[in-house]
Amino acid sequence: MAYEVPPGRPGNLTAEQEEKLRKLWAQIFQLTGVADESAVPSEAPSEAPSIKEDAAAEADSKKKGGRFGVFRRKGDAKSGASTPTSIEHKDGEDDKYGQTKQYYETLAKETPESIRSTIWSMVKHDHPDALVLRFLRARKWDVEKALVMLVSTMNWRHSEMGVDEDIMKNGDGAAVEDEKKTNSSTNQISKDFMSQLRMGKSFLHGLDKSGRPICVVRVRLHKQGEQCEPSLEKYTVYIIETARMVLEPPVDTACIVFDMTGFSMANMDYTPVKFMIKCFEANYPESLGVVLVHKAPWLFQGIWRIIRGWLDPVVAAKVHFTNNKAELEEFIEPGRIIKELEGNEIWEYKYLEPIPGENDRMEDTVTRDRLLAEREELVKQFEHATRQWIRNPDETIKAEREELASQLRADYWKLDPYIRARTLYDRQGAIQSGGKTDWYSLKPPAASVAETSANDLD
């Protein structure tokens, strides 16, 4: 089924939105050391976001090759003096998660090369513009705020969570091995992570009426204190990041169904709720299409009032309460509502244990490095075309960028088996070669593959 391209996405931008995108790319290139002076649009601000001038920044600038010079554009040419601007946010207004501070800290500790590398690893199979536009839309097309958010997210992925270097690279295969090691410092995290996967505390399956992948969260399966906090955070990011892998353009958001069947106060735990909210508001912007709170009991009303107070109004507006199958059918076709939710689709969650040898290609570093080198060349071509587009956004350059973006997407899926551990959804056949997804004709698991369901854990 073909879906329309929503506003503010590649292929559906107003002239003003495209200009904002050009400006943000120009500032990204300044930040990552791949810009040239003529690449900055004449309409762009005369100063990009700058760090505050102090002795420590000056010393760090010299140590890292004068990187901060790109933020000082109005200085006296003879003396090298400058009048930098700083990004300021009123407390509690636009900087709910302290991202401005994280932005400055990232500039102080990371090289332009490392920032560039992490941004491109974050792109994965996305159209590069699609990723950048998420931050612009989330910050209401304010270029400087979007840059702050993007860099802060990059730092969170790389330095705080290890999204690509650990969670997705190692996956459940590594966790299965780690939970067997009693002397491992991460043994408990791995045990708790696998416990959540095996019970299916949350899982991905199917599409809603808008083509968005559905994530079902079985709230009744969460008990406060049963799993350690690091494992809850790792599991949350693992599910969100895996959901990214099943997005097919132009669809770029997900549908989350919080199944509140059997909910009691024993299931309520504010800490992981706050973490999940932060993920979507600060680090996965514009990723939520709709949130369905299904069959919430009366006692949840007071809890919801508290949670709603934490939510950005834009996010809160995406939350809908459904109490029965008919209300759920407003968002999901009857034949695609699973039986567990009183729908017509005969399907139930079964966790498939990792298959021996499924990640063998990750050991082939020669092929991996060759593919990474090839991808780097494509990235450089896209950057070059983008610099040309910033200077002169004619149709020829636009077409070249689109072609390169398509090549980058296809290229990612060649690289994917060498940098991302296989998941349940690869084993099911939901994620197929080339990035295609198929939820409704899943290949049957091999007889040797062990299955685990929530019922097995009772």
Tab-separated table of C-alpha atoms in Angstrom:
chain	number	residue	atom	x	y	z
A	1	MET	CA	0.000	0.000	0.000
A	2	ALA	CA	1.280	3.469	-0.906
A	3	TYR	CA	1.220	6.142	1.781
A	4	GLU	CA	1.357	9.906	1.274
A	5	VAL	CA	4.481	11.820	2.228
A	6	PRO	CA	3.598	13.897	5.314
A	7	PRO	CA	4.491	17.612	5.378
A	8	GLY	CA	7.982	18.585	6.444
A	9	ARG	CA	9.607	15.467	5.011
A	10	PRO	CA	11.910	14.944	2.022
A	11	GLY	CA	9.833	15.503	-1.081
A	12	ASN	CA	7.203	17.581	0.725
A	13	LEU	CA	8.904	20.749	1.925
A	14	THR	CA	7.854	24.362	1.520
A	15	ALA	CA	10.460	26.775	0.174
A	16	GLU	CA	10.946	28.148	3.674
A	17	GLN	CA	11.385	24.679	5.169
A	18	GLU	CA	13.930	23.761	2.499
A	19	GLU	CA	15.869	26.902	3.298
A	20	LYS	CA	15.924	25.959	6.990
A	21	LEU	CA	17.219	22.529	6.017
A	22	ARG	CA	20.006	24.098	3.960
A	23	LYS	CA	20.982	26.307	6.882
A	24	LEU	CA	21.078	23.382	9.291
A	25	TRP	CA	23.244	21.316	6.954
A	26	ALA	CA	25.590	24.303	6.615
A	27	GLN	CA	25.937	24.484	10.404
A	28	ILE	CA	26.420	20.717	10.689
A	29	PHE	CA	29.241	20.980	8.161
A	30	GLN	CA	30.823	23.844	10.098
A	31	LEU	CA	30.643	21.765	13.249
A	32	THR	CA	32.150	18.662	11.654
A	33	GLY	CA	34.908	20.465	9.764
A	34	VAL	CA	33.713	19.709	6.233
A	35	ALA	CA	32.344	23.171	5.372
A	36	ASP	CA	33.704	25.810	3.071
A	37	GLU	CA	32.914	29.491	3.366
A	38	SER	CA	30.944	29.653	0.119
A	39	ALA	CA	28.716	26.793	1.279
A	40	VAL	CA	26.869	28.979	3.781
A	41	PRO	CA	23.631	30.436	2.346
A	42	SER	CA	23.659	34.213	2.133
A	43	GLU	CA	20.501	34.270	4.220
A	44	ALA	CA	22.076	32.223	7.002
A	45	PRO	CA	22.847	33.868	10.347
A	46	SER	CA	26.196	35.634	10.369
A	47	GLU	CA	27.143	33.584	13.384
A	48	ALA	CA	26.619	29.904	13.981
A	49	PRO	CA	25.984	28.711	17.561
A	50	SER	CA	29.180	29.315	19.517
A	51	ILE	CA	30.764	28.135	22.692
A	52	LYS	CA	31.563	30.670	25.368
A	53	GLU	CA	35.020	32.137	25.065
A	54	ASP	CA	37.179	31.273	28.008
A	55	ALA	CA	40.707	30.111	28.616
A	56	ALA	CA	39.808	26.436	28.645
A	57	ALA	CA	38.001	26.697	25.322
A	58	GLU	CA	40.942	28.533	23.769
A	59	ALA	CA	43.346	25.855	24.958
A	60	ASP	CA	41.127	23.083	23.672
A	61	SER	CA	40.739	24.883	20.365
A	62	LYS	CA	44.492	24.939	19.868
A	63	LYS	CA	44.813	21.312	20.908
A	64	LYS	CA	42.191	20.193	18.378
A	65	GLY	CA	43.327	22.293	15.471
A	66	GLY	CA	41.307	25.442	15.986
A	67	ARG	CA	37.949	23.726	15.656
A	68	PHE	CA	36.114	26.471	17.538
A	69	GLY	CA	37.115	29.018	14.917
A	70	VAL	CA	34.052	28.112	12.875
A	71	PHE	CA	31.914	29.710	15.567
A	72	ARG	CA	33.733	33.070	15.549
A	73	ARG	CA	32.839	34.972	12.454
A	74	LYS	CA	32.719	38.678	13.382
A	75	GLY	CA	36.108	39.078	14.988
A	76	ASP	CA	38.817	41.580	14.270
A	77	ALA	CA	40.935	39.955	11.563
A	78	LYS	CA	44.169	41.397	12.946
A	79	SER	CA	43.764	40.593	16.618
A	80	GLY	CA	41.668	37.458	16.236
A	81	ALA	CA	39.144	38.874	18.684
A	82	SER	CA	35.562	37.770	18.281
A	83	THR	CA	32.083	38.437	19.543
A	84	PRO	CA	30.596	34.971	19.865
A	85	THR	CA	26.965	34.351	20.555
A	86	SER	CA	25.707	31.711	22.946
A	87	ILE	CA	22.569	29.634	22.722
A	88	GLU	CA	20.415	30.549	25.659
A	89	HIS	CA	17.232	28.916	26.916
A	90	LYS	CA	15.048	30.065	29.762
A	91	ASP	CA	14.981	27.483	32.512
A	92	GLY	CA	12.242	24.952	31.949
A	93	GLU	CA	11.082	26.531	28.686
A	94	ASP	CA	12.825	25.035	25.679
A	95	ASP	CA	15.586	23.077	27.372
A	96	LYS	CA	13.693	20.562	29.481
A	97	TYR	CA	16.536	18.007	29.365
A	98	GLY	CA	19.558	20.319	29.614
A	99	GLN	CA	20.564	19.797	26.000
A	100	THR	CA	22.323	23.147	25.653
A	101	LYS	CA	24.767	22.145	28.364
A	102	GLN	CA	25.258	18.753	26.709
A	103	TYR	CA	25.886	20.540	23.415
A	104	TYR	CA	28.698	22.634	24.858
A	105	GLU	CA	30.179	19.664	26.696
A	106	THR	CA	30.184	17.640	23.487
A	107	LEU	CA	31.993	20.397	21.588
A	108	ALA	CA	34.561	20.586	24.370
A	109	LYS	CA	35.391	16.883	24.444
A	110	GLU	CA	34.799	15.587	20.913
A	111	THR	CA	36.727	16.203	17.709
A	112	PRO	CA	34.956	17.303	14.523
A	113	GLU	CA	35.761	13.898	13.058
A	114	SER	CA	34.139	11.999	15.927
A	115	ILE	CA	31.021	14.188	15.775
A	116	ARG	CA	30.772	13.610	12.031
A	117	SER	CA	31.255	9.862	12.417
A	118	THR	CA	28.587	9.552	15.096
A	119	ILE	CA	26.076	11.615	13.149
A	120	TRP	CA	26.514	9.393	10.096
A	121	SER	CA	26.279	6.206	12.155
A	122	MET	CA	23.000	7.609	13.498
A	123	VAL	CA	21.680	8.039	9.931
A	124	LYS	CA	21.786	4.291	9.193
A	125	HIS	CA	19.217	3.498	6.472
A	126	ASP	CA	17.415	6.839	6.764
A	127	HIS	CA	17.455	9.508	4.112
A	128	PRO	CA	19.972	11.930	5.686
A	129	ASP	CA	17.532	14.801	5.226
A	130	ALA	CA	14.774	12.787	6.929
A	131	LEU	CA	16.893	12.431	10.065
A	132	VAL	CA	17.908	16.087	10.136
A	133	LEU	CA	14.328	17.205	9.513
A	134	ARG	CA	13.146	15.354	12.624
A	135	PHE	CA	15.150	17.783	14.731
A	136	LEU	CA	13.948	20.817	12.787
A	137	ARG	CA	10.299	19.830	13.190
A	138	ALA	CA	10.806	19.045	16.883
A	139	ARG	CA	12.284	22.511	17.408
A	140	LYS	CA	9.657	24.285	15.293
A	141	TRP	CA	12.153	24.986	12.495
A	142	ASP	CA	14.563	26.903	14.729
A	143	VAL	CA	17.925	26.011	13.180
A	144	GLU	CA	20.114	26.702	16.211
A	145	LYS	CA	17.868	24.767	18.600
A	146	ALA	CA	17.685	21.893	16.119
A	147	LEU	CA	21.488	21.765	15.961
A	148	VAL	CA	21.725	21.710	19.755
A	149	MET	CA	19.213	18.863	19.917
A	150	LEU	CA	20.950	16.870	17.190
A	151	VAL	CA	24.392	17.161	18.804
A	152	SER	CA	22.980	16.367	22.249
A	153	THR	CA	21.254	13.275	20.857
A	154	MET	CA	24.452	12.214	19.152
A	155	ASN	CA	26.300	12.514	22.465
A	156	TRP	CA	23.576	10.552	24.292
A	157	ARG	CA	23.730	7.728	21.745
A	158	HIS	CA	27.513	7.556	21.729
A	159	SER	CA	28.612	8.436	25.270
A	160	GLU	CA	25.656	7.592	27.512
A	161	MET	CA	23.850	4.635	25.940
A	162	GLY	CA	26.291	3.126	23.440
A	163	VAL	CA	23.401	2.579	21.038
A	164	ASP	CA	25.409	1.545	17.979
A	165	GLU	CA	28.620	0.429	19.677
A	166	ASP	CA	26.965	-1.841	22.250
A	167	ILE	CA	23.191	-2.266	22.318
A	168	MET	CA	22.626	-2.894	18.598
A	169	LYS	CA	26.065	-4.265	17.808
A	170	ASN	CA	25.931	-6.921	20.527
A	171	GLY	CA	22.188	-7.496	20.722
A	172	ASP	CA	20.523	-10.395	22.488
A	173	GLY	CA	23.118	-12.877	21.223
A	174	ALA	CA	25.799	-11.297	23.410
A	175	ALA	CA	23.359	-10.934	26.314
A	176	VAL	CA	22.589	-14.664	26.212
A	177	GLU	CA	26.299	-15.442	26.554
A	178	ASP	CA	26.832	-12.786	29.214
A	179	GLU	CA	24.003	-14.020	31.450
A	180	LYS	CA	25.867	-17.326	31.746
A	181	LYS	CA	29.014	-15.640	33.117
A	182	THR	CA	28.702	-15.372	36.875
A	183	ASN	CA	31.858	-13.257	37.119
A	184	SER	CA	30.682	-10.686	34.553
A	185	SER	CA	30.081	-7.144	35.818
A	186	THR	CA	27.110	-6.895	33.453
A	187	ASN	CA	25.665	-10.320	34.248
A	188	GLN	CA	22.583	-8.988	36.044
A	189	ILE	CA	21.865	-6.441	33.316
A	190	SER	CA	22.016	-9.192	30.709
A	191	LYS	CA	19.795	-11.517	32.749
A	192	ASP	CA	17.185	-8.822	33.235
A	193	PHE	CA	17.408	-7.724	29.613
A	194	MET	CA	16.797	-11.272	28.406
A	195	SER	CA	13.992	-11.776	30.913
A	196	GLN	CA	12.088	-8.889	29.337
A	197	LEU	CA	12.697	-10.168	25.811
A	198	ARG	CA	11.601	-13.697	26.654
A	199	MET	CA	8.390	-12.654	28.387
A	200	GLY	CA	7.586	-10.146	25.636
A	201	LYS	CA	7.087	-7.191	27.939
A	202	SER	CA	6.904	-5.223	24.727
A	203	PHE	CA	7.166	-6.356	21.129
A	204	LEU	CA	6.771	-5.234	17.539
A	205	HIS	CA	4.177	-6.721	15.238
A	206	GLY	CA	2.154	-5.469	12.317
A	207	LEU	CA	1.063	-2.112	10.930
A	208	ASP	CA	-1.709	0.312	11.774
A	209	LYS	CA	-3.973	2.007	9.217
A	210	SER	CA	-1.292	4.611	8.476
A	211	GLY	CA	1.376	1.986	7.822
A	212	ARG	CA	3.129	2.607	11.117
A	213	PRO	CA	4.764	-0.375	12.843
A	214	ILE	CA	2.912	-1.351	16.012
A	215	CYS	CA	4.671	-1.776	19.337
A	216	VAL	CA	2.577	-3.491	22.004
A	217	VAL	CA	3.556	-2.891	25.638
A	218	ARG	CA	2.064	-5.408	28.073
A	219	VAL	CA	2.037	-3.228	31.152
A	220	ARG	CA	0.883	-6.085	33.408
A	221	LEU	CA	4.209	-7.871	32.858
A	222	HIS	CA	6.218	-5.085	34.492
A	223	LYS	CA	6.753	-5.323	38.237
A	224	GLN	CA	8.660	-2.583	40.005
A	225	GLY	CA	12.075	-3.821	41.164
A	226	GLU	CA	12.035	-7.077	39.185
A	227	GLN	CA	14.671	-5.806	36.756
A	228	CYS	CA	17.532	-3.419	37.430
A	229	GLU	CA	17.262	0.108	36.053
A	230	PRO	CA	20.141	-0.188	33.524
A	231	SER	CA	18.447	-3.232	31.995
A	232	LEU	CA	15.139	-1.377	31.726
A	233	GLU	CA	16.857	1.479	29.907
A	234	LYS	CA	18.794	-0.861	27.632
A	235	TYR	CA	15.637	-2.791	26.786
A	236	THR	CA	13.697	0.406	26.048
A	237	VAL	CA	16.360	1.712	23.684
A	238	TYR	CA	16.729	-1.717	22.048
A	239	ILE	CA	13.009	-1.843	21.223
A	240	ILE	CA	12.894	1.761	19.968
A	241	GLU	CA	16.018	1.344	17.861
A	242	THR	CA	14.745	-1.948	16.449
A	243	ALA	CA	11.498	-0.185	15.533
A	244	ARG	CA	13.598	2.252	13.510
A	245	MET	CA	14.853	-0.685	11.480
A	246	VAL	CA	11.337	-1.591	10.310
A	247	LEU	CA	10.320	1.898	9.181
A	248	GLU	CA	9.833	2.123	5.434
A	249	PRO	CA	9.566	5.581	3.832
A	250	PRO	CA	7.468	7.627	3.724
A	251	VAL	CA	6.322	6.182	7.074
A	252	ASP	CA	8.633	7.527	9.783
A	253	THR	CA	6.688	7.117	13.029
A	254	ALA	CA	5.356	4.249	15.130
A	255	CYS	CA	2.115	3.282	16.851
A	256	ILE	CA	2.465	2.243	20.494
A	257	VAL	CA	-0.305	0.286	22.194
A	258	PHE	CA	-0.088	0.211	25.982
A	259	ASP	CA	-2.187	-2.824	26.850
A	260	MET	CA	-3.483	-2.043	30.334
A	261	THR	CA	-5.388	-5.332	30.715
A	262	GLY	CA	-4.884	-6.628	34.262
A	263	PHE	CA	-3.115	-3.442	35.394
A	264	SER	CA	-2.656	-2.863	39.118
A	265	MET	CA	-0.550	-0.509	41.216
A	266	ALA	CA	2.090	-3.253	41.408
A	267	ASN	CA	2.745	-2.558	37.719
A	268	MET	CA	3.216	1.193	38.153
A	269	ASP	CA	6.804	2.387	38.034
A	270	TYR	CA	7.471	6.051	37.319
A	271	THR	CA	11.229	5.745	36.706
A	272	PRO	CA	11.071	3.786	33.425
A	273	VAL	CA	8.089	5.923	32.349
A	274	LYS	CA	10.200	9.060	32.747
A	275	PHE	CA	13.052	7.446	30.821
A	276	MET	CA	10.731	6.484	27.978
A	277	ILE	CA	9.329	10.010	27.800
A	278	LYS	CA	12.834	11.452	27.673
A	279	CYS	CA	13.787	9.055	24.882
A	280	PHE	CA	10.939	10.174	22.664
A	281	GLU	CA	11.076	13.865	23.496
A	282	ALA	CA	14.837	14.384	23.585
A	283	ASN	CA	16.529	11.608	21.618
A	284	TYR	CA	14.001	10.145	19.174
A	285	PRO	CA	12.156	13.301	18.119
A	286	GLU	CA	9.147	13.051	15.839
A	287	SER	CA	9.113	9.243	16.165
A	288	LEU	CA	5.683	8.810	17.747
A	289	GLY	CA	2.713	8.691	15.422
A	290	VAL	CA	0.052	7.676	17.909
A	291	VAL	CA	-0.086	6.226	21.437
A	292	LEU	CA	-3.075	4.052	22.343
A	293	VAL	CA	-3.713	3.408	26.032
A	294	HIS	CA	-5.962	0.369	25.835
A	295	LYS	CA	-8.371	-0.739	28.570
A	296	ALA	CA	-6.987	1.526	31.263
A	297	PRO	CA	-8.753	0.876	34.600
A	298	TRP	CA	-10.290	3.620	36.679
A	299	LEU	CA	-7.322	3.761	39.056
A	300	PHE	CA	-5.084	4.859	36.170
A	301	GLN	CA	-6.856	8.232	35.934
A	302	GLY	CA	-4.833	9.788	38.736
A	303	ILE	CA	-1.601	8.316	37.386
A	304	TRP	CA	-2.345	9.706	33.931
A	305	ARG	CA	-2.794	13.222	35.331
A	306	ILE	CA	0.738	13.011	36.724
A	307	ILE	CA	2.237	11.566	33.536
A	308	ARG	CA	0.432	14.056	31.317
A	309	GLY	CA	2.076	16.863	33.281
A	310	TRP	CA	5.476	15.540	32.253
A	311	LEU	CA	4.656	15.352	28.559
A	312	ASP	CA	5.290	17.946	25.903
A	313	PRO	CA	1.843	19.112	24.709
A	314	VAL	CA	2.614	17.858	21.188
A	315	VAL	CA	3.329	14.366	22.536
A	316	ALA	CA	0.331	14.440	24.885
A	317	ALA	CA	-1.959	15.243	21.930
A	318	LYS	CA	-0.945	11.939	20.304
A	319	VAL	CA	-2.260	9.888	23.251
A	320	HIS	CA	-5.699	8.296	22.822
A	321	PHE	CA	-7.617	6.040	25.210
A	322	THR	CA	-9.334	2.989	23.751
A	323	ASN	CA	-11.596	0.739	25.789
A	324	ASN	CA	-12.712	-1.936	23.360
A	325	LYS	CA	-12.074	-3.543	19.993
A	326	ALA	CA	-14.284	-1.063	18.120
A	327	GLU	CA	-12.272	1.908	19.409
A	328	LEU	CA	-9.008	0.151	18.593
A	329	GLU	CA	-10.318	-0.405	15.055
A	330	GLU	CA	-10.318	3.352	14.511
A	331	PHE	CA	-6.530	3.062	14.301
A	332	ILE	CA	-5.850	-0.565	13.289
A	333	GLU	CA	-7.647	-2.751	10.752
A	334	PRO	CA	-9.695	-5.525	12.456
A	335	GLY	CA	-7.696	-8.234	10.681
A	336	ARG	CA	-4.477	-6.732	12.006
A	337	ILE	CA	-5.461	-6.536	15.662
A	338	ILE	CA	-3.934	-9.550	17.350
A	339	LYS	CA	-6.104	-12.028	19.193
A	340	GLU	CA	-4.546	-11.004	22.520
A	341	LEU	CA	-6.189	-7.596	22.012
A	342	GLU	CA	-9.488	-9.265	21.035
A	343	GLY	CA	-8.753	-8.836	17.341
A	344	ASN	CA	-9.009	-11.167	14.364
A	345	GLU	CA	-5.326	-11.852	13.705
A	346	ILE	CA	-4.319	-15.257	15.026
A	347	TRP	CA	-0.797	-14.512	16.194
A	348	GLU	CA	0.945	-14.620	19.531
A	349	TYR	CA	4.330	-13.512	20.728
A	350	LYS	CA	7.026	-16.163	20.808
A	351	TYR	CA	10.619	-15.271	21.525
A	352	LEU	CA	13.106	-17.099	19.316
A	353	GLU	CA	16.477	-17.665	20.961
A	354	PRO	CA	19.586	-16.589	19.016
A	355	ILE	CA	20.660	-19.096	16.375
A	356	PRO	CA	24.291	-20.281	16.509
A	357	GLY	CA	26.256	-18.616	13.729
A	358	GLU	CA	23.653	-15.957	12.934
A	359	ASN	CA	26.179	-13.184	13.630
A	360	ASP	CA	29.197	-14.812	12.011
A	361	ARG	CA	29.484	-12.057	9.420
A	362	MET	CA	30.298	-9.611	12.199
A	363	GLU	CA	33.568	-11.511	12.622
A	364	ASP	CA	34.491	-10.815	8.994
A	365	THR	CA	36.264	-7.529	9.652
A	366	VAL	CA	37.886	-7.470	6.217
A	367	THR	CA	34.533	-7.323	4.443
A	368	ARG	CA	33.146	-4.967	7.073
A	369	ASP	CA	36.008	-2.525	6.629
A	370	ARG	CA	35.687	-2.658	2.842
A	371	LEU	CA	31.979	-1.899	3.075
A	372	LEU	CA	32.617	0.912	5.556
A	373	ALA	CA	35.202	2.419	3.195
A	374	GLU	CA	32.713	2.242	0.321
A	375	ARG	CA	30.075	3.873	2.477
A	376	GLU	CA	32.491	6.621	3.457
A	377	GLU	CA	32.933	7.455	-0.223
A	378	LEU	CA	29.160	7.692	-0.661
A	379	VAL	CA	28.933	9.915	2.418
A	380	LYS	CA	31.599	12.230	0.989
A	381	GLN	CA	29.715	12.400	-2.302
A	382	PHE	CA	26.508	13.277	-0.465
A	383	GLU	CA	28.325	15.934	1.574
A	384	HIS	CA	29.829	17.391	-1.598
A	385	ALA	CA	26.467	17.467	-3.364
A	386	THR	CA	24.895	19.024	-0.270
A	387	ARG	CA	27.494	21.801	-0.201
A	388	GLN	CA	26.666	22.504	-3.841
A	389	TRP	CA	22.944	22.450	-3.008
A	390	ILE	CA	23.506	24.912	-0.144
A	391	ARG	CA	25.183	27.305	-2.587
A	392	ASN	CA	22.795	26.739	-5.469
A	393	PRO	CA	19.679	24.610	-4.871
A	394	ASP	CA	18.840	23.880	-8.491
A	395	GLU	CA	16.911	20.826	-9.658
A	396	THR	CA	19.968	19.018	-11.005
A	397	ILE	CA	21.734	19.113	-7.654
A	398	LYS	CA	18.519	18.118	-5.851
A	399	ALA	CA	18.165	15.078	-8.113
A	400	GLU	CA	21.796	14.124	-7.476
A	401	ARG	CA	21.281	14.313	-3.713
A	402	GLU	CA	18.152	12.169	-3.931
A	403	GLU	CA	19.993	9.541	-5.949
A	404	LEU	CA	22.858	9.513	-3.452
A	405	ALA	CA	20.390	9.235	-0.553
A	406	SER	CA	18.850	6.177	-2.245
A	407	GLN	CA	22.304	4.687	-2.715
A	408	LEU	CA	23.125	5.298	0.942
A	409	ARG	CA	19.954	3.474	2.013
A	410	ALA	CA	20.695	0.464	-0.184
A	411	ASP	CA	24.339	0.538	0.879
A	412	TYR	CA	23.412	0.473	4.565
A	413	TRP	CA	21.576	-2.818	4.192
A	414	LYS	CA	24.677	-4.385	2.620
A	415	LEU	CA	26.652	-3.276	5.659
A	416	ASP	CA	23.976	-4.077	8.241
A	417	PRO	CA	24.814	-7.791	8.878
A	418	TYR	CA	28.410	-6.800	9.649
A	419	ILE	CA	27.607	-4.142	12.273
A	420	ARG	CA	24.224	-5.086	13.809
A	421	ALA	CA	23.474	-8.307	15.664
A	422	ARG	CA	20.423	-10.205	14.443
A	423	THR	CA	17.210	-9.694	16.398
A	424	LEU	CA	14.054	-11.684	16.981
A	425	TYR	CA	12.558	-9.874	13.999
A	426	ASP	CA	15.370	-11.002	11.706
A	427	ARG	CA	14.826	-14.583	12.903
A	428	GLN	CA	11.086	-14.319	12.344
A	429	GLY	CA	11.577	-13.020	8.843
A	430	ALA	CA	9.850	-9.719	9.620
A	431	ILE	CA	13.077	-7.874	8.723
A	432	GLN	CA	14.219	-9.111	5.342
A	433	SER	CA	17.250	-8.499	3.168
A	434	GLY	CA	17.465	-5.027	1.707
A	435	GLY	CA	15.425	-3.542	4.545
A	436	LYS	CA	12.049	-4.870	3.456
A	437	THR	CA	9.586	-5.870	6.159
A	438	ASP	CA	6.830	-8.468	6.126
A	439	TRP	CA	4.710	-8.970	9.225
A	440	TYR	CA	1.969	-11.099	7.769
A	441	SER	CA	3.686	-14.004	6.021
A	442	LEU	CA	6.441	-14.729	8.496
A	443	LYS	CA	8.623	-17.685	7.661
A	444	PRO	CA	8.184	-20.509	10.192
A	445	PRO	CA	11.062	-20.798	12.643
A	446	ALA	CA	13.459	-23.704	12.225
A	447	ALA	CA	12.672	-26.704	14.373
A	448	SER	CA	15.932	-26.300	16.246
A	449	VAL	CA	15.093	-22.776	17.358
A	450	ALA	CA	13.886	-22.566	20.944
A	451	GLU	CA	10.740	-20.538	21.559
A	452	THR	CA	9.771	-18.704	24.712
A	453	SER	CA	6.479	-17.002	25.494
A	454	ALA	CA	5.162	-15.144	28.522
A	455	ASN	CA	3.136	-18.219	29.458
A	456	ASP	CA	6.316	-20.262	29.720
A	457	LEU	CA	7.574	-17.895	32.417
A	458	ASP	CA	4.585	-18.119	34.722
